[in-house]
Amino acid sequence: MASASNLNQFPGICTHPTMALLKIVHYPDPRLHKVALPIATVDDEIRKLVADMAETMYAAPGIGLAATQVDRLLRLIVVDISEAKDDLKVFINPEILGSSGLSEHEEGCLSVPGIYDLVSRPERVRVRALDQNGAPLELETDGLLAVCLQHEIDHLDGKVFVEYLSRLKQERIRRKLLKQAREAM
Ligand code: NI
């Protein structure tokens, strides 16, 4: 997920020479619509991907990133909704066990740069996953973290937030981003 549009720098990001910024795939790239595969073993290769995804998310800057967005079809997301950007949460093979309520939030996405719109989702979710050590975790949450988790888990299922918007808006966003991509070439 993209952070609020007025937030554009993060002082004090720790960059390590072995980490790498990954290229973020932009809508309407068809790779964003593939379903990611479960991670069988949480090993050093996965932890390296976690570190690179975290660095990529902080640099963007964003508050959530799914592996699908960096062209790795694995069920892995990183999230940090803290102001200080010091509370990285890693979810491997995340599953939504239950949800309740309904609320509307403005969402943005690092794969859909510059686009923000209101999306309705369940207010509260219960999520189960593995952490970066392969240990099981379960949490129940609401507010921004619940929005972010649902947005990122959607990515793993090949769904981008603009698909919750009207056909007309989707078409407008698609044309705008294709134009941006052409101009950047
Ligand atoms: Ni996104």
PDB file of C-alpha atoms and ligand atoms in Angstrom, residues 1 69 109 151 155, ligand 1:
ATOM      1  CA  MET A   1       0.000   0.000   0.000  1.00  0.00           C
ATOM      2  CA  GLN A  69       4.435  -6.538  -6.660  1.00  0.00           C
ATOM      3  CA  CYS A 109      -0.835   1.249  -3.955  1.00  0.00           C
ATOM      4  CA  HIS A 151      -5.017  -4.937   0.545  1.00  0.00           C
ATOM      5  CA  HIS A 155      -2.240  -8.851  -4.128  1.00  0.00           C
TER       6      HIS A 155
HETATM    7 NI    NI B   1      -0.930  -2.447  -3.316  1.00  0.00          NI
END
